[in-house]
CSV table of C-alpha atoms in Angstrom, one decimal:
chain,number,residue,atom,x,y,z
W,1,ALA,CA,-12.4,21.2,12.2
W,2,ALA,CA,-9.8,19.4,14.2
W,3,ARG,CA,-6.8,17.8,12.4
W,4,PRO,CA,-6.6,14.0,12.6
W,5,PRO,CA,-3.5,12.9,14.5
W,6,TRP,CA,-2.1,11.1,11.4
W,7,GLN,CA,-2.2,14.1,9.1
W,8,PRO,CA,1.1,15.9,8.6
W,9,VAL,CA,1.5,19.5,10.0
W,10,LEU,CA,3.2,22.0,7.8
W,11,ARG,CA,5.8,24.1,9.6
W,12,PRO,CA,5.4,27.9,9.3
W,13,GLU,CA,7.5,29.5,6.6
W,14,SER,CA,9.7,31.1,9.2
W,15,ALA,CA,10.6,27.6,10.6
W,16,CYS,CA,11.9,26.3,7.3
W,17,GLY,CA,13.9,29.1,6.1
W,18,ALA,CA,13.0,31.1,3.0
W,19,GLY,CA,9.5,29.7,2.3
W,20,GLY,CA,10.3,26.0,2.5
W,21,SER,CA,11.9,23.7,-0.1
W,22,GLY,CA,8.6,23.0,-1.8
W,23,ASP,CA,9.4,19.3,-2.1
W,24,GLY,CA,7.4,18.1,0.8
W,25,SER,CA,10.4,17.8,3.1
W,26,ASP,CA,9.2,20.7,5.2
W,27,GLN,CA,6.4,18.6,6.7
W,28,GLN,CA,6.5,17.5,10.3
W,29,LEU,CA,5.1,14.4,11.8
W,30,PRO,CA,2.2,14.9,14.2
W,31,GLU,CA,3.0,15.8,17.7
W,32,PRO,CA,2.7,12.9,20.2
W,33,ARG,CA,-0.4,12.7,22.3
W,34,GLY,CA,0.2,11.2,25.7
W,35,ASN,CA,3.2,8.9,25.8
W,36,SER,CA,3.3,8.1,22.1
W,37,THR,CA,1.5,8.3,18.8
W,38,VAL,CA,1.1,5.6,16.3
W,39,ILE,CA,2.0,7.1,12.9
W,40,PRO,CA,0.7,5.3,9.9
W,41,GLU,CA,3.5,4.0,7.7
W,42,SER,CA,2.3,5.9,4.7
W,43,ILE,CA,2.8,9.3,6.5
W,44,ARG,CA,6.2,8.2,7.9
W,45,LEU,CA,7.3,7.2,4.4
W,46,ARG,CA,5.8,10.3,2.7
W,47,THR,CA,7.8,12.6,4.8
W,48,THR,CA,11.1,11.0,3.8
W,49,LEU,CA,10.1,10.1,0.2
W,50,LYS,CA,12.6,11.3,-2.4
W,51,ILE,CA,10.9,11.9,-5.7
W,52,VAL,CA,12.9,10.2,-8.5
W,53,LEU,CA,10.3,9.1,-11.1
W,54,PRO,CA,7.7,11.1,-13.0
W,55,PHE,CA,4.4,11.4,-11.1
W,56,GLN,CA,5.9,9.3,-8.2
W,57,ASP,CA,4.3,11.5,-5.6
W,58,VAL,CA,0.9,11.3,-7.3
W,59,VAL,CA,1.1,7.5,-7.5
W,60,PHE,CA,2.3,7.3,-3.8
W,61,ASP,CA,-0.6,9.4,-2.6
W,62,LEU,CA,-3.1,7.5,-4.8
W,63,TYR,CA,-1.9,4.1,-3.6
W,64,HIS,CA,-2.0,5.2,0.1
W,65,SER,CA,-5.4,6.8,-0.2
W,66,ARG,CA,-8.2,5.4,1.9
W,67,LYS,CA,-10.2,4.3,-1.1
W,68,CYS,CA,-7.3,2.4,-2.7
W,69,GLN,CA,-6.4,0.7,0.6
W,70,PHE,CA,-10.0,-0.3,1.1
W,71,THR,CA,-10.2,-1.7,-2.4
W,72,ILE,CA,-7.0,-3.7,-1.9
W,73,GLY,CA,-8.3,-5.0,1.4
W,74,PHE,CA,-11.6,-6.0,-0.2
W,75,LEU,CA,-9.7,-7.9,-3.0
W,76,ILE,CA,-7.7,-9.7,-0.3
W,77,LEU,CA,-11.0,-10.7,1.5
W,78,ILE,CA,-12.6,-11.9,-1.7
W,79,ASN,CA,-9.5,-13.9,-2.6
W,80,PHE,CA,-9.5,-15.5,0.8
W,81,VAL,CA,-13.2,-16.4,0.5
W,82,ALA,CA,-12.6,-17.9,-3.0
W,83,GLN,CA,-9.7,-20.0,-1.7
W,84,ALA,CA,-11.7,-21.2,1.3
W,85,VAL,CA,-14.6,-22.2,-0.9
W,86,GLN,CA,-12.3,-24.0,-3.3
W,87,SER,CA,-10.7,-25.9,-0.4
W,88,GLN,CA,-14.2,-27.0,0.8
W,89,ILE,CA,-15.6,-27.9,-2.6
W,90,LEU,CA,-12.4,-29.7,-3.9
W,91,PRO,CA,-13.5,-29.5,-7.5
W,92,LEU,CA,-12.6,-32.4,-9.8
W,93,ALA,CA,-9.7,-31.8,-12.2
W,94,GLY,CA,-10.9,-30.7,-15.6
W,95,SER,CA,-14.3,-29.7,-14.4
W,96,ASP,CA,-15.9,-26.3,-15.0
W,97,THR,CA,-15.6,-25.5,-11.3
W,98,ALA,CA,-11.9,-26.2,-11.3
W,99,ALA,CA,-11.5,-24.0,-14.4
W,100,PHE,CA,-13.4,-21.2,-12.7
W,101,PHE,CA,-11.2,-21.3,-9.6
W,102,ALA,CA,-8.0,-21.5,-11.8
W,103,ALA,CA,-9.2,-18.4,-13.6
W,104,ALA,CA,-10.0,-16.6,-10.3
W,105,ASP,CA,-6.6,-17.5,-9.0
W,106,THR,CA,-4.9,-16.1,-12.1
W,107,THR,CA,-7.0,-13.0,-12.0
W,108,PHE,CA,-6.2,-12.3,-8.3
W,109,THR,CA,-2.5,-13.0,-9.0
W,110,LEU,CA,-2.5,-10.4,-11.8
W,111,LEU,CA,-4.4,-7.9,-9.7
W,112,PHE,CA,-2.0,-8.2,-6.8
W,113,SER,CA,1.0,-8.1,-9.1
W,114,VAL,CA,-0.3,-4.7,-10.5
W,115,GLU,CA,-0.9,-3.5,-6.9
W,116,LEU,CA,2.7,-4.5,-6.0
W,117,LEU,CA,4.1,-2.7,-9.0
W,118,VAL,CA,2.1,0.5,-8.3
W,119,ASN,CA,3.3,0.4,-4.7
W,120,MET,CA,6.9,-0.1,-5.8
W,121,TYR,CA,6.6,2.8,-8.3
W,122,GLY,CA,5.1,5.2,-5.7
W,123,SER,CA,7.6,4.2,-3.0
W,124,PHE,CA,10.5,3.7,-5.5
W,125,LEU,CA,13.1,1.3,-4.4
W,126,ILE,CA,14.7,2.0,-1.0
W,127,PRO,CA,11.6,3.2,0.9
W,128,PHE,CA,9.7,0.3,-0.6
W,129,TRP,CA,12.1,-2.4,0.7
W,130,LYS,CA,12.5,-0.7,4.1
W,131,SER,CA,8.8,-1.6,4.9
W,132,PRO,CA,8.4,-5.2,6.3
W,133,TRP,CA,4.8,-5.2,4.9
W,134,ASN,CA,6.1,-4.5,1.4
W,135,VAL,CA,8.7,-7.3,1.7
W,136,PHE,CA,6.0,-9.6,2.9
W,137,ASP,CA,3.6,-8.5,0.1
W,138,ALA,CA,6.3,-9.0,-2.5
W,139,ALA,CA,7.1,-12.5,-1.2
W,140,VAL,CA,3.4,-13.5,-1.2
W,141,VAL,CA,2.8,-12.2,-4.8
W,142,CYS,CA,6.0,-13.8,-6.1
W,143,THR,CA,5.1,-17.1,-4.5
W,144,SER,CA,1.6,-16.9,-5.9
W,145,ALA,CA,2.9,-16.1,-9.4
W,146,ALA,CA,5.4,-19.0,-9.2
W,147,SER,CA,2.7,-21.6,-8.2
């Protein structure tokens, strides 16, 4: 089975000294194909991640897993649809429909806040804030929580 281009390649033990450091720092990024290779941000960050917190590497890998990212994307889509429907319906203040959309908004804000905290924990501090997407995500969640 061929290795996907985004999957890290482990260097042979002879290339990293006496068996490697064991902390994941002996991983290499994929070799470029053609002129350049687009390396997913999670792989780039994982190769430079310094483990500081308990289970940080496990949380990082879980958060950046395909299933987790798909779930987050699905939640974003459902939230978008709910906001679009609310904007089209324009429910009357105090109605059951308005209460439903207010509850949905609160639920999505809480879910996205938890998602942000999990991402922050897995990418603890500096690597988290180096990613423009994470900064954007934090701004969106904070704005949503403030409204």
